[in-house]
Amino acid sequence: MSDDDEFGLDSDFEDEDRDDHGYGAGDADASDGGDDGGASEDGRRGPERTFAAFPPAQGRGFATSWWGRAWLKALEDTALDGQQLKQGRRLAREGRVGAVSVRPGRITAVVRDRDGTAHRSDVLLQQLGAGAWDRFLDMAVDRVGHIAALLDREMPPHLVEDAASAGVELLPGIGDLEPECTCGTWDHCPHSGALCYQVARLLDEDPFVLLLMRGRDERRLLDELQVRSAARAVRAGDGGAWEPADVPEQEVRGVPAGEAFAAAGILPPLPAPPAAPGDPGIGPSLDTETAPAPGIDPAALEVLAADSAVRAYRMLLDALSPGHEGQPLPVELTPQQDAVRLAADARPEARIGDRLATGSGRPPADLDAAVRAWRYGGVAALAVLDEEWSPDPEQLGRARARLGEAWEAGERPALRASGRARWTVAGADLQLRLDRNERWWPYRKERGRWVPAGPADDDPAGALAGAYDRAADASDMTGAAV
């Protein structure tokens, strides 16, 4: 026998609705037509949806959407015993809540204790009456964006605010979630709490679940919206001006545009922007007791978070610098270039460095050369490392002339062409490379491969001199270490 069969939770719900306290049978608007408490004219139960049990939710929250969090706030503000809610959260996290059935005014599920004992738990929510639904539908038809949001399974805050202005409270408030459970606890027990935590996950995926609890299923709601929209279009086509629904007058906020324009000369100046902080923010520590989900590397995420903080800080400093508005937009990096940038900026441990090498499309040894290039000149330096291009005859002539003029007589090193835009110093492991902007980049041979040896220079002699100096410094440091 399944959990649901054990408690008679078949599709017809053999238990009776509890409407002695006003739940499951519509609100005060029921006097102007009202709903039927979830029953159709032939006496059968109203619309109902059943959702399969969720798997355990270790390491994740129960609500990511703002309306899902509003549901949980109503639960946590209502419950008198926070310890019982804590136990219910643990039961839900462990996957002990069975299939959840949702119908107007009521949600139901079987919840098992940690010892295997099963309890049927219900949570009741006041339905909206016919008058409230009329106001909600008129409001939604007036604002096409609300219909589009619902169809995208979203519930934007302004939809809820507009509904509240029309006298319709969609989200529950304090005391609106009424628990019932076979365990006999009068307040929210661990079982009803677990059920509510699971419903928050349902609401994240589909706000129509909340509207069903309030008394309208998705199909009926969309049909009624379509009928009202079509009727309004017909009236407009006949030349009759339609009037918006009779909703309470809303407070008008802001200043008319004409007044703001006229007052432009007398308004005080805007305050100066706040000063930038002294340092980037500190990234979060993900070293928690909870094991990460498969495929998630907390150390790599910490590197990304720290890098994001540093980049945001640099962007802020750039934005606050004089003349920033006249600067060109930064070049968008490819994923391969960004992997090199991250390796250069973050200086990660070897394990994460290997992952960045894979992301850059390079072996780890080649990533080291790319990181040097990035530190010397960013994207332009990477292009010089990776590309060998062919100058046209005019560019090649200018390059040779520059090489001939860069040194005094008798001081020029012996240079031999080593490629279409590369010249190697004879008898030394040094090389000059010309980029497409006709700037010179020094390179040095290390362990049989050419690696960047310094930043670019407009003068080939200056670029090569800098490479000589850095090579001498490296030799001195090696000798001192020995």
XYZ file of C-alpha atoms in Angstrom:
482
model
C 0.000 0.000 0.000
C 1.430 3.418 -0.969
C 1.685 6.359 1.395
C -1.219 8.061 -0.342
C -3.436 4.950 -0.282
C -2.746 4.487 3.423
C -4.480 7.773 4.152
C -7.097 7.705 1.387
C -5.294 10.384 -0.634
C -6.620 9.303 -3.996
C -7.602 11.800 -6.668
C -11.062 12.310 -5.121
C -9.842 12.983 -1.538
C -12.314 11.044 0.581
C -11.896 13.433 3.540
C -14.317 16.346 3.871
C -13.363 19.984 3.431
C -13.027 21.870 6.670
C -14.875 25.155 6.155
C -16.021 25.779 9.716
C -13.123 28.224 10.179
C -13.568 29.904 6.791
C -10.868 28.002 4.909
C -11.435 26.180 1.659
C -14.766 27.931 1.010
C -14.017 31.411 -0.301
C -13.651 34.789 1.389
C -16.140 37.521 2.144
C -16.586 38.233 -1.537
C -18.443 34.941 -1.851
C -21.657 36.819 -1.131
C -21.566 38.327 -4.612
C -21.401 35.010 -6.365
C -18.675 33.258 -4.460
C -16.752 30.147 -5.218
C -17.860 26.678 -4.350
C -15.005 25.701 -2.070
C -13.426 23.510 -4.692
C -16.578 21.581 -5.707
C -18.264 21.732 -9.108
C -22.003 21.960 -9.700
C -22.356 18.177 -9.886
C -20.779 17.802 -6.457
C -17.405 16.501 -7.621
C -14.192 17.957 -6.316
C -12.728 20.974 -8.036
C -9.452 21.171 -9.961
C -6.486 19.407 -8.426
C -2.827 18.923 -9.307
C -0.541 16.292 -7.828
C 3.225 16.726 -7.844
C 5.666 13.850 -7.427
C 7.803 13.771 -4.315
C 11.008 15.804 -4.495
C 14.364 14.117 -3.961
C 16.434 15.147 -0.923
C 17.522 18.790 -1.062
C 20.923 18.630 0.620
C 22.978 21.771 0.221
C 20.315 24.001 -1.371
C 17.655 26.407 -0.220
C 13.949 25.721 -0.442
C 13.046 28.957 -2.228
C 14.982 30.950 -4.807
C 12.161 33.159 -6.141
C 10.982 36.141 -4.134
C 7.414 34.783 -4.011
C 8.663 31.409 -2.768
C 10.519 33.217 0.009
C 7.350 35.222 0.793
C 5.502 31.903 1.268
C 8.140 30.704 3.725
C 8.056 34.022 5.576
C 4.314 33.590 6.109
C 5.013 30.115 7.511
C 7.846 31.217 9.781
C 5.963 34.285 11.032
C 2.911 32.154 11.829
C 4.498 29.194 13.625
C 4.850 29.556 17.381
C 7.450 26.846 17.827
C 10.599 27.488 15.808
C 12.073 24.157 16.891
C 9.239 22.243 15.211
C 9.767 24.199 12.005
C 13.447 23.345 12.174
C 12.534 19.664 12.409
C 10.137 20.068 9.479
C 12.844 21.691 7.400
C 15.084 18.713 8.127
C 12.346 16.242 7.118
C 11.802 18.104 3.845
C 15.525 18.290 3.167
C 15.804 14.526 3.691
C 13.079 13.866 1.099
C 10.469 12.539 3.587
C 7.544 14.426 2.023
C 5.488 12.306 -0.374
C 3.527 13.453 -3.420
C 1.941 16.881 -2.859
C -1.686 17.408 -3.902
C -2.853 20.969 -4.475
C -6.490 22.063 -4.841
C -8.458 25.198 -3.991
C -7.975 26.060 -0.336
C -5.829 23.050 0.587
C -2.507 21.289 0.056
C -1.954 17.740 1.264
C 0.881 15.229 1.530
C 1.996 12.228 3.562
C 5.102 13.002 5.627
C 7.194 10.303 7.278
C 9.118 10.782 10.498
C 12.712 9.647 10.679
C 11.516 6.427 12.320
C 9.219 5.720 9.347
C 5.923 6.742 10.991
C 3.615 8.296 8.370
C 1.282 11.262 8.956
C -1.181 12.930 6.665
C -0.615 16.672 6.806
C -2.767 19.445 5.331
C -2.267 23.197 5.083
C -5.327 25.338 4.363
C -5.309 28.744 2.686
C -8.253 31.110 2.265
C -9.715 31.076 -1.236
C -10.541 34.271 -3.090
C -14.223 34.927 -3.685
C -15.828 35.751 -7.013
C -15.609 39.501 -6.438
C -11.904 39.341 -5.695
C -11.279 37.243 -8.798
C -13.225 39.734 -10.924
C -11.014 42.552 -9.670
C -7.849 40.513 -10.249
C -8.866 39.568 -13.806
C -9.798 43.145 -14.705
C -6.489 44.350 -13.317
C -4.547 41.729 -15.307
C -6.356 42.574 -18.554
C -5.518 46.255 -18.030
C -1.832 45.372 -17.860
C -0.740 42.975 -20.602
C 2.679 42.517 -18.996
C 1.068 40.704 -16.061
C -0.387 38.035 -18.348
C 2.964 37.602 -20.107
C 4.740 37.217 -16.761
C 2.331 34.518 -15.595
C 2.731 32.643 -18.871
C 6.512 32.738 -18.255
C 5.882 31.185 -14.814
C 6.871 34.399 -13.045
C 5.152 36.560 -10.456
C 6.802 40.000 -10.600
C 6.406 42.220 -7.525
C 4.337 44.806 -9.400
C 1.726 42.132 -10.239
C 1.276 41.423 -6.533
C 1.304 45.149 -5.713
C -1.302 45.931 -8.378
C -3.476 43.065 -7.158
C -3.211 44.368 -3.577
C -4.212 47.839 -4.803
C -7.313 46.187 -6.270
C -8.050 44.640 -2.867
C -6.732 41.161 -3.738
C -4.008 39.629 -1.550
C -2.345 36.849 -3.531
C 0.490 35.928 -1.187
C -0.307 34.651 2.300
C 0.418 36.756 5.357
C 0.827 36.049 9.053
C -1.724 33.474 10.188
C -2.985 32.675 6.688
C -1.500 29.158 6.565
C -3.709 26.923 8.746
C -2.203 23.475 9.569
C -3.950 20.151 10.119
C -2.080 16.919 10.820
C -2.901 13.429 12.038
C -0.101 13.744 14.608
C -2.530 15.887 16.646
C -0.324 18.973 17.109
C -2.426 22.127 17.122
C 0.309 24.475 15.862
C 2.508 23.975 12.809
C 4.122 20.610 13.518
C 7.215 19.218 11.784
C 4.974 17.506 9.210
C 2.997 20.590 8.118
C 6.234 22.577 8.196
C 7.923 20.038 5.920
C 4.948 20.227 3.552
C 5.188 24.027 3.397
C 8.908 23.902 2.673
C 8.263 21.554 -0.249
C 5.475 23.787 -1.570
C 7.980 26.660 -1.642
C 9.964 24.607 -4.159
C 6.797 24.114 -6.225
C 6.081 27.843 -6.169
C 9.592 28.569 -7.440
C 8.779 26.616 -10.574
C 5.165 27.652 -11.110
C 3.246 30.543 -9.468
C 0.010 29.035 -10.829
C 0.267 26.644 -7.865
C -0.494 29.581 -5.565
C -3.379 30.735 -7.769
C -4.824 27.210 -7.675
C -4.701 27.278 -3.876
C -6.493 30.630 -4.027
C -9.266 29.037 -6.105
C -8.467 29.177 -9.834
C -6.634 26.590 -11.891
C -4.404 27.671 -14.748
C -6.712 26.674 -17.605
C -9.758 28.432 -16.150
C -7.770 31.542 -15.317
C -6.277 31.867 -18.791
C -9.653 31.188 -20.441
C -11.283 33.951 -18.401
C -8.471 36.355 -19.251
C -8.890 35.539 -22.944
C -12.656 36.131 -22.809
C -12.227 39.492 -21.082
C -9.456 40.569 -23.456
C -11.592 39.641 -26.495
C -14.634 41.476 -25.114
C -12.548 44.590 -24.515
C -11.139 44.434 -28.050
C -14.674 44.171 -29.499
C -15.827 47.226 -27.529
C -12.796 49.190 -28.676
C -13.426 48.141 -32.300
C -17.027 49.377 -32.098
C -15.770 52.822 -31.173
C -16.846 52.571 -27.573
C -14.331 53.753 -25.064
C -13.738 51.178 -22.392
C -13.175 52.124 -18.840
C -10.709 50.377 -16.556
C -11.976 48.179 -13.768
C -13.387 49.824 -10.681
C -10.282 49.727 -8.506
C -9.399 51.888 -5.532
C -7.706 55.153 -6.493
C -3.955 54.711 -6.356
C -1.526 57.253 -5.041
C 0.334 58.976 -7.873
C 4.056 59.103 -7.246
C 6.713 61.221 -8.872
C 6.705 64.679 -10.487
C 5.053 65.566 -13.819
C 7.669 65.867 -16.560
C 6.734 69.500 -17.324
C 7.292 70.555 -13.749
C 10.633 68.788 -13.569
C 11.815 70.446 -16.798
C 10.710 73.908 -15.641
C 12.516 73.495 -12.325
C 15.816 72.405 -13.883
C 17.429 75.793 -13.312
C 16.580 76.060 -9.622
C 17.219 72.527 -8.452
C 20.314 72.070 -6.269
C 23.227 70.149 -7.781
C 23.462 66.447 -7.221
C 25.701 65.391 -4.335
C 29.167 64.131 -5.135
C 29.386 60.367 -5.558
C 30.735 58.496 -2.548
C 34.434 57.755 -2.484
C 35.573 54.369 -3.678
C 36.511 51.853 -0.973
C 40.172 51.331 -0.285
C 40.263 47.679 -1.313
C 38.171 45.115 -3.216
C 35.614 43.163 -1.246
C 36.584 39.858 0.301
C 35.067 36.833 -1.420
C 33.009 34.307 0.552
C 34.496 31.201 2.107
C 32.846 28.037 0.817
C 34.575 25.745 3.285
C 31.393 24.486 4.950
C 30.385 21.241 6.589
C 28.029 20.434 3.717
C 29.561 18.327 0.968
C 29.429 20.034 -2.453
C 27.161 18.752 -5.190
C 28.795 16.469 -7.765
C 30.892 18.425 -10.237
C 31.156 21.532 -8.026
C 34.651 22.632 -6.956
C 34.375 25.070 -3.992
C 38.020 26.137 -4.302
C 37.511 27.061 -7.954
C 34.357 28.992 -7.060
C 36.277 30.918 -4.406
C 38.844 31.891 -7.054
C 36.060 33.124 -9.349
C 34.392 35.083 -6.527
C 37.670 36.776 -5.543
C 38.392 37.586 -9.189
C 34.913 39.092 -9.611
C 35.479 41.331 -6.587
C 38.806 42.588 -7.960
C 37.370 43.221 -11.424
C 34.364 45.060 -9.990
C 36.730 47.217 -7.936
C 38.811 48.074 -11.014
C 35.677 48.926 -12.993
C 34.525 51.235 -10.202
C 37.878 53.045 -10.114
C 37.791 53.392 -13.895
C 34.230 54.759 -13.791
C 35.195 57.374 -11.196
C 38.322 58.524 -13.051
C 38.139 61.846 -15.001
C 37.395 61.425 -18.687
C 36.073 57.906 -18.292
C 33.014 58.719 -20.384
C 35.243 59.422 -23.374
C 37.099 56.115 -23.247
C 36.254 53.358 -25.740
C 34.409 50.310 -24.494
C 36.689 47.455 -23.449
C 37.158 44.598 -25.887
C 35.120 41.541 -24.958
C 37.374 38.579 -24.277
C 36.932 35.125 -25.719
C 36.614 32.277 -23.166
C 40.178 31.204 -24.037
C 41.542 34.721 -23.477
C 39.606 35.080 -20.239
C 41.080 31.824 -18.921
C 44.564 33.288 -19.486
C 43.547 36.565 -17.805
C 42.168 34.707 -14.790
C 45.344 32.636 -14.461
C 47.445 35.822 -14.648
C 45.371 37.795 -12.145
C 44.370 35.131 -9.637
C 47.648 33.158 -9.499
C 45.708 29.986 -8.579
C 47.075 26.774 -7.157
C 48.418 24.186 -9.606
C 45.237 22.075 -9.698
C 43.067 25.011 -10.693
C 45.802 26.255 -13.016
C 45.546 22.976 -14.920
C 41.792 23.550 -15.358
C 42.459 27.061 -16.644
C 45.024 25.674 -19.083
C 42.333 23.376 -20.459
C 39.931 26.329 -20.719
C 42.562 28.357 -22.584
C 43.129 25.544 -25.078
C 46.816 25.250 -24.106
C 49.024 22.709 -22.344
C 50.046 23.855 -18.826
C 53.573 24.715 -20.017
C 52.184 26.956 -22.766
C 49.804 28.624 -20.306
C 52.824 29.964 -18.404
C 54.076 31.761 -21.518
C 50.557 33.086 -22.201
C 50.307 34.385 -18.624
C 53.595 36.274 -19.076
C 52.323 37.755 -22.316
C 49.084 38.847 -20.644
C 50.927 40.583 -17.824
C 53.071 42.460 -20.334
C 50.308 43.573 -22.675
C 46.929 41.818 -22.420
C 45.133 40.838 -25.622
C 47.722 42.524 -27.882
C 50.584 40.593 -26.273
C 48.664 37.301 -26.591
C 48.220 37.950 -30.308
C 51.987 38.425 -30.729
C 52.612 35.155 -28.868
C 50.105 33.122 -30.866
C 50.160 34.643 -34.346
C 52.797 34.972 -37.035
C 51.659 37.524 -39.587
C 53.081 38.819 -42.864
C 53.737 42.582 -43.099
C 53.084 44.080 -46.511
C 56.130 45.445 -48.398
C 55.576 48.993 -47.126
C 55.305 47.871 -43.486
C 58.350 45.627 -43.885
C 60.341 48.504 -45.331
C 59.488 50.749 -42.376
C 60.444 47.993 -39.940
C 63.854 47.486 -41.543
C 64.448 51.212 -41.547
C 63.614 51.418 -37.841
C 65.990 48.558 -37.108
C 68.733 50.335 -39.058
C 68.203 53.658 -37.257
C 67.678 52.377 -33.705
C 71.368 51.978 -32.787
C 74.426 54.168 -33.123
C 77.043 53.128 -35.654
C 78.814 49.990 -34.546
C 76.343 49.256 -31.687
C 73.637 47.476 -33.590
C 73.438 43.760 -32.748
C 73.542 41.262 -35.566
C 69.910 40.511 -36.440
C 68.683 37.801 -38.739
C 65.138 37.377 -39.955
C 63.523 34.399 -38.249
C 60.066 34.723 -39.691
C 57.811 37.129 -41.501
C 57.836 39.679 -38.628
C 60.551 38.319 -36.330
C 64.275 39.081 -35.960
C 66.604 37.032 -33.741
C 69.824 38.405 -32.199
C 72.761 36.350 -33.428
C 74.670 34.699 -30.596
C 71.975 35.497 -27.995
C 68.690 33.893 -27.056
C 66.784 37.131 -27.740
C 64.261 38.021 -30.401
C 62.221 41.023 -31.553
C 58.671 40.606 -32.849
C 56.679 43.236 -34.718
C 52.913 43.490 -34.132
C 50.248 44.801 -36.483
C 50.479 48.254 -34.899
C 54.221 48.269 -35.704
C 55.313 48.044 -32.082
C 58.233 45.866 -30.971
C 58.011 43.053 -28.424
C 61.095 41.361 -26.905
C 61.240 37.577 -26.538
C 63.757 35.293 -24.801
C 64.390 31.583 -25.351
C 63.923 29.426 -22.270
C 64.163 25.645 -22.248
C 64.038 25.596 -26.030
C 60.934 27.802 -26.475
C 60.410 31.511 -27.046
C 58.618 33.340 -24.229
C 57.692 37.023 -23.743
C 60.518 39.014 -22.126
C 58.945 42.454 -21.659
C 56.323 44.982 -22.723
C 56.088 46.540 -26.171
C 58.112 49.568 -27.203
C 57.902 51.859 -30.221
C 61.702 51.691 -30.402
C 63.247 48.276 -31.196
C 66.433 49.238 -29.333
C 64.454 50.128 -26.214
C 62.521 46.851 -26.343
C 65.690 44.819 -26.728
C 67.532 46.744 -24.004
C 64.751 45.975 -21.561
C 65.017 42.273 -22.404
C 68.798 42.379 -21.805
C 68.278 44.021 -18.420
C 65.663 41.467 -17.319
C 67.867 38.604 -18.470
C 70.783 40.026 -16.432
C 68.561 40.448 -13.362
C 67.371 36.854 -13.649
C 70.985 35.647 -13.948
C 72.021 37.629 -10.865
C 69.115 36.188 -8.855
C 70.051 32.659 -9.961
C 73.666 33.205 -8.914
C 72.610 34.586 -5.538
C 70.382 31.588 -4.950
C 73.239 29.245 -5.745
